[in-house]
PDB file of C-alpha atoms and ligand atoms in Angstrom:
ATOM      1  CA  UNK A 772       0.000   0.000   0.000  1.00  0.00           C
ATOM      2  CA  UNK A 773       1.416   3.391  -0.524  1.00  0.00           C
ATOM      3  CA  UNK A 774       1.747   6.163   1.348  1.00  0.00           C
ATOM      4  CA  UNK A 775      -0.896   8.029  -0.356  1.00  0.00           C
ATOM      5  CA  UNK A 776      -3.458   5.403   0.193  1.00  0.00           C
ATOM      6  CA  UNK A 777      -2.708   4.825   3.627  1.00  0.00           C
ATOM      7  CA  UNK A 778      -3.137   8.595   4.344  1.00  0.00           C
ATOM      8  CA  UNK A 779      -6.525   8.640   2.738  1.00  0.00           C
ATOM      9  CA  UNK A 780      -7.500   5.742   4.838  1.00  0.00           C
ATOM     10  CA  UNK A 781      -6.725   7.134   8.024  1.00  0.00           C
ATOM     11  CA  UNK A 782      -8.198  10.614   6.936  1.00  0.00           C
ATOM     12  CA  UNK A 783     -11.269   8.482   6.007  1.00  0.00           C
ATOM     13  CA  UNK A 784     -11.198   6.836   9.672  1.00  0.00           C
ATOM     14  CA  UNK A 785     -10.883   9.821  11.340  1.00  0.00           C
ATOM     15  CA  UNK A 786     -14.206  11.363   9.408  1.00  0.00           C
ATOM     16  CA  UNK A 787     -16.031   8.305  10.306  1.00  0.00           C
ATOM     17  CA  UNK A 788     -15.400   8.430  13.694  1.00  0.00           C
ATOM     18  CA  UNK A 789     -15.921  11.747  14.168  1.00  0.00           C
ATOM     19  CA  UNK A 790     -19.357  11.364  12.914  1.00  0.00           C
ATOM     20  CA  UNK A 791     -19.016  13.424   9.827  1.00  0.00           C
ATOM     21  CA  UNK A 792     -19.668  10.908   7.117  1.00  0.00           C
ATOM     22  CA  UNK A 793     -22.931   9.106   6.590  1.00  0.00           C
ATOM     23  CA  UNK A 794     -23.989   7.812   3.442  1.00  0.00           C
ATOM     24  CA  UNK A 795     -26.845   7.582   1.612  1.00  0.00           C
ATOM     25  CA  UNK A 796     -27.004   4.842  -0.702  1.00  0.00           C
ATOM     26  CA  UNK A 797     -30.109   4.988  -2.086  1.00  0.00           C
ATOM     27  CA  UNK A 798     -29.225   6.201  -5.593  1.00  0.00           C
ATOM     28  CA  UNK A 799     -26.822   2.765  -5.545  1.00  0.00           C
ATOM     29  CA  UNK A 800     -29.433   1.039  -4.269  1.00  0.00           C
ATOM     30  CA  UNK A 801     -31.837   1.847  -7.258  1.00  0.00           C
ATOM     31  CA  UNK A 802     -29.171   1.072  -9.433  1.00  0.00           C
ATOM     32  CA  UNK A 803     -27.894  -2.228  -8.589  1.00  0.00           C
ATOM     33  CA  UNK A 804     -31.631  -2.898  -8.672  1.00  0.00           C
ATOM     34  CA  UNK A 805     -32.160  -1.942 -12.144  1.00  0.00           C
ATOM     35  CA  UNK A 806     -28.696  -4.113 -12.625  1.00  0.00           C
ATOM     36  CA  UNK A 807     -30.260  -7.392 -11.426  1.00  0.00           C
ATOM     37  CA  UNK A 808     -33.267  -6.856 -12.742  1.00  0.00           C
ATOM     38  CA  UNK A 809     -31.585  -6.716 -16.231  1.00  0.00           C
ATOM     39  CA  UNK A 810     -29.730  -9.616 -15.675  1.00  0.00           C
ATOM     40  CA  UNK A 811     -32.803 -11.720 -14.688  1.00  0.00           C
ATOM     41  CA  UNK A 812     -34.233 -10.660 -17.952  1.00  0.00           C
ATOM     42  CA  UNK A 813     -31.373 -12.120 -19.858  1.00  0.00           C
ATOM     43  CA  UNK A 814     -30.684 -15.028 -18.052  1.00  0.00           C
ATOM     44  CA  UNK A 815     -32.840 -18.852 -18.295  1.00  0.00           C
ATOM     45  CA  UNK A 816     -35.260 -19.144 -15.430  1.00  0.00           C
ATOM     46  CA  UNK A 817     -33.828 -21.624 -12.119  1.00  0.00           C
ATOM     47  CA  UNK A 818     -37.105 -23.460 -12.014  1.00  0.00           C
ATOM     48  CA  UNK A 819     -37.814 -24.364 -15.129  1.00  0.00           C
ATOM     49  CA  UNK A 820     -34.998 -23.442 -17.515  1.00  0.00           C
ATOM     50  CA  UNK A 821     -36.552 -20.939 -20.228  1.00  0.00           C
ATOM     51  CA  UNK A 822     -35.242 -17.666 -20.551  1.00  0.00           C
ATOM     52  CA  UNK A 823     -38.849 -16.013 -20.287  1.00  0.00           C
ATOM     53  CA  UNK A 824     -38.189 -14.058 -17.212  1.00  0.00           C
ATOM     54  CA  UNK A 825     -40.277 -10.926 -16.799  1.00  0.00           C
ATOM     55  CA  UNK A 826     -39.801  -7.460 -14.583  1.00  0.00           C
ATOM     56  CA  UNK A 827     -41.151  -4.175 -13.648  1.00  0.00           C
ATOM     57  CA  UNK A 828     -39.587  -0.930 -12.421  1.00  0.00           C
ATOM     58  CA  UNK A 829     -42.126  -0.903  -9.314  1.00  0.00           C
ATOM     59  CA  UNK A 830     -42.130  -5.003  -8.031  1.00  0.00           C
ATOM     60  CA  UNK A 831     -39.640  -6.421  -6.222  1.00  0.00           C
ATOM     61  CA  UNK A 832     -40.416  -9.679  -7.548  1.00  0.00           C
ATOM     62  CA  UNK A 833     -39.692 -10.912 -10.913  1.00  0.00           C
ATOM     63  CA  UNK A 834     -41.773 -13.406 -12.716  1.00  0.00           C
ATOM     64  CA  UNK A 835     -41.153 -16.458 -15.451  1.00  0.00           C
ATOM     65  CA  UNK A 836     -43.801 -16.772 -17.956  1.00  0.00           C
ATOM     66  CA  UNK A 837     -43.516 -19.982 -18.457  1.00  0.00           C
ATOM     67  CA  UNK A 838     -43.493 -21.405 -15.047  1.00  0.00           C
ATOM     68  CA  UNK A 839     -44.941 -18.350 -12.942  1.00  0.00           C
ATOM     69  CA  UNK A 840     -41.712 -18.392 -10.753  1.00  0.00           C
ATOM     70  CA  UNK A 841     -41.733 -15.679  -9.039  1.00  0.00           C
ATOM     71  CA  UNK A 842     -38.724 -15.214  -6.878  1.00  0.00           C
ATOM     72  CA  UNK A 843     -37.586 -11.793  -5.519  1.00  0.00           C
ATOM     73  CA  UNK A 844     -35.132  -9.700  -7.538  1.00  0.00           C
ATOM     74  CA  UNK A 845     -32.325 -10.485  -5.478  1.00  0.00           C
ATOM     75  CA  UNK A 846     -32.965 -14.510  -5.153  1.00  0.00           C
ATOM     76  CA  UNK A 847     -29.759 -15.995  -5.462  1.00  0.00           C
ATOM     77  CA  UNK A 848     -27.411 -12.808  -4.659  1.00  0.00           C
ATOM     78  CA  UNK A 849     -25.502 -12.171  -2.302  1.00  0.00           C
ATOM     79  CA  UNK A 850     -28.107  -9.372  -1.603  1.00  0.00           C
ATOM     80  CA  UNK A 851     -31.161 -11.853  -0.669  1.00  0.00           C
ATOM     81  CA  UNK A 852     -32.931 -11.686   2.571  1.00  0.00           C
ATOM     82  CA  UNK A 853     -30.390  -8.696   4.383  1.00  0.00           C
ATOM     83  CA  UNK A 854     -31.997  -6.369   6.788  1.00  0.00           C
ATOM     84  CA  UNK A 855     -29.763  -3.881   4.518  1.00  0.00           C
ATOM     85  CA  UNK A 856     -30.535  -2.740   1.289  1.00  0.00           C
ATOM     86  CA  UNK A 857     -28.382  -3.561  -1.876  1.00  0.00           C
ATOM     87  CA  UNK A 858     -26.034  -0.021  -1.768  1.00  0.00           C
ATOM     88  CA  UNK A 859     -25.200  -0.999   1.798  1.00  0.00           C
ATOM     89  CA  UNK A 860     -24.704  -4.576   1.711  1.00  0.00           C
ATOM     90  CA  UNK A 861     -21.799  -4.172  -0.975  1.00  0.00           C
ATOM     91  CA  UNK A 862     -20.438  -1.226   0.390  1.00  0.00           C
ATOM     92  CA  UNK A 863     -19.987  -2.798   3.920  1.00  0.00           C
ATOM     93  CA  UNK A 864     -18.450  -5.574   2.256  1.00  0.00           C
ATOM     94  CA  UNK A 865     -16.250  -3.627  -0.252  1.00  0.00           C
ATOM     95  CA  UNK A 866     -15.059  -1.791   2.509  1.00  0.00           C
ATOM     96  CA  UNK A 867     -14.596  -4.689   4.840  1.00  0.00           C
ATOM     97  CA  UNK A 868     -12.993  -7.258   2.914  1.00  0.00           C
ATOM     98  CA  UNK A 869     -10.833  -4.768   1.751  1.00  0.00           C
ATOM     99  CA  UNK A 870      -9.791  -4.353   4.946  1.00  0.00           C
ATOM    100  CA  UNK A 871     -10.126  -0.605   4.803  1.00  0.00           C
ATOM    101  CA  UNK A 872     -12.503  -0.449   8.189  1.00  0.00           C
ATOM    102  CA  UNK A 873     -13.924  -2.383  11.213  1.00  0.00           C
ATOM    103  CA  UNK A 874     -17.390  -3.597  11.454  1.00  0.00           C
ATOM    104  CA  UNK A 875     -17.722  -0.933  13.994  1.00  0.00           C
ATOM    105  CA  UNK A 876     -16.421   1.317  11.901  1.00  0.00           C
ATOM    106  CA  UNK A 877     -18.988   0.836   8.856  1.00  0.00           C
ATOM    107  CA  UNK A 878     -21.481   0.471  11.370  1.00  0.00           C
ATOM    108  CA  UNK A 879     -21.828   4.117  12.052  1.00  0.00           C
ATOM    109  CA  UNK A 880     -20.823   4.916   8.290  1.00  0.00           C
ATOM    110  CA  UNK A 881     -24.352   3.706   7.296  1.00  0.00           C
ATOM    111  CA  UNK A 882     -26.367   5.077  10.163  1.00  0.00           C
ATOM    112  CA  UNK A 883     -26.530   0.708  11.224  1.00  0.00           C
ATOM    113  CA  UNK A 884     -26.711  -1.516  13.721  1.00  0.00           C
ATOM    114  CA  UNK A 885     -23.599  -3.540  14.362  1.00  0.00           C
ATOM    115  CA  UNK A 886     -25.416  -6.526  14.765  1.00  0.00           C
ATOM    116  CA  UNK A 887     -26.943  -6.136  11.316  1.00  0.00           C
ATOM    117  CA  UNK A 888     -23.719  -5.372   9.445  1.00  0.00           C
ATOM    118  CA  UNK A 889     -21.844  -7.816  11.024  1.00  0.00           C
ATOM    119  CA  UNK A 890     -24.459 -10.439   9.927  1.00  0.00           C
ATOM    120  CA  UNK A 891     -24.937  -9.060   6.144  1.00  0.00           C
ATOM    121  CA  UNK A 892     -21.231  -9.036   5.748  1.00  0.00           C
ATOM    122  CA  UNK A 893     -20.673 -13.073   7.647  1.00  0.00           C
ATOM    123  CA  UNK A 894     -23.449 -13.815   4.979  1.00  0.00           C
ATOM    124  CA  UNK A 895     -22.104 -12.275   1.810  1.00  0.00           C
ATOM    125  CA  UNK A 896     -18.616 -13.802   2.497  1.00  0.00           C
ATOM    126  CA  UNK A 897     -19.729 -17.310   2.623  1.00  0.00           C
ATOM    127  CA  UNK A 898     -21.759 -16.386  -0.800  1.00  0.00           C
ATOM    128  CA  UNK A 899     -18.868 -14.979  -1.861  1.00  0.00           C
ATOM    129  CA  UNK A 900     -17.019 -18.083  -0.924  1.00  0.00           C
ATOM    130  CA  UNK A 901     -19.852 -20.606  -2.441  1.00  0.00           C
TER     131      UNK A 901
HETATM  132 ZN1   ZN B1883     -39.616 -20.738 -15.223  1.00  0.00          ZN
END
């Protein structure tokens, strides 16, 4: 790591701690959304195999025509069934596995519990693992 980097990170640290940084991740939120949602579109169905998979700007779930599958737009993600949203769950464990923060660190970052991050990042690592 450079010098440079390592200088950001502990500027970064210091910000988070002090309570000056919170983010919003909404707008990433929408778009990893939109993301998935295009990739169910173009991928085959898991239930039944045809690539007739259907979705709409407004449902969470996403639907197969030919089988009426209708799992939620992030079944199969590492993004399924957090109590965070989308945005939060890959930035906690971009910064994380990176090894740029603490759990305790992020926690704060993303206006979280540390109970909840610590479980959405255990979770995405054994996906990420699988
Ligand atoms: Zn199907």
């Amino acid at each position: 790591m450079s010098s440079t980097e390592s200088a950001f990170g502990g500027m970064f640290r210091q910000l988070i701690e002090l309570g000056v940084i919170e983010i919003n991740t909404e707008p990433l939120d929408a778009r990893i959304e939109r993301r998935l949602k295009q990739f169910w579109e173009n991928t085959s169905c898991p239930r039944c195999g045809h690539q007739s998979i259907m979705t709409w700007e407004k449902h969470d779930r996403v639907r197969c025509r030919n089988c009426e599958f209708k799992p939620v737009y992030t079944h199969g993600t590492p993004f399924h069934e957090k109590h965070l949203s989308c945005g939060e769950v890959l930035l906690a464990f971009t910064l994380y596995a990176d090894t740029l923060l603490s759990i305790n660190q992020i926690a704060p970052l993303l206006g979280r519990a540390y109970k909840t991050v610590h479980t959405a990042i255990r979770e995405a690592e054994a996906a990420v693992q699988r």
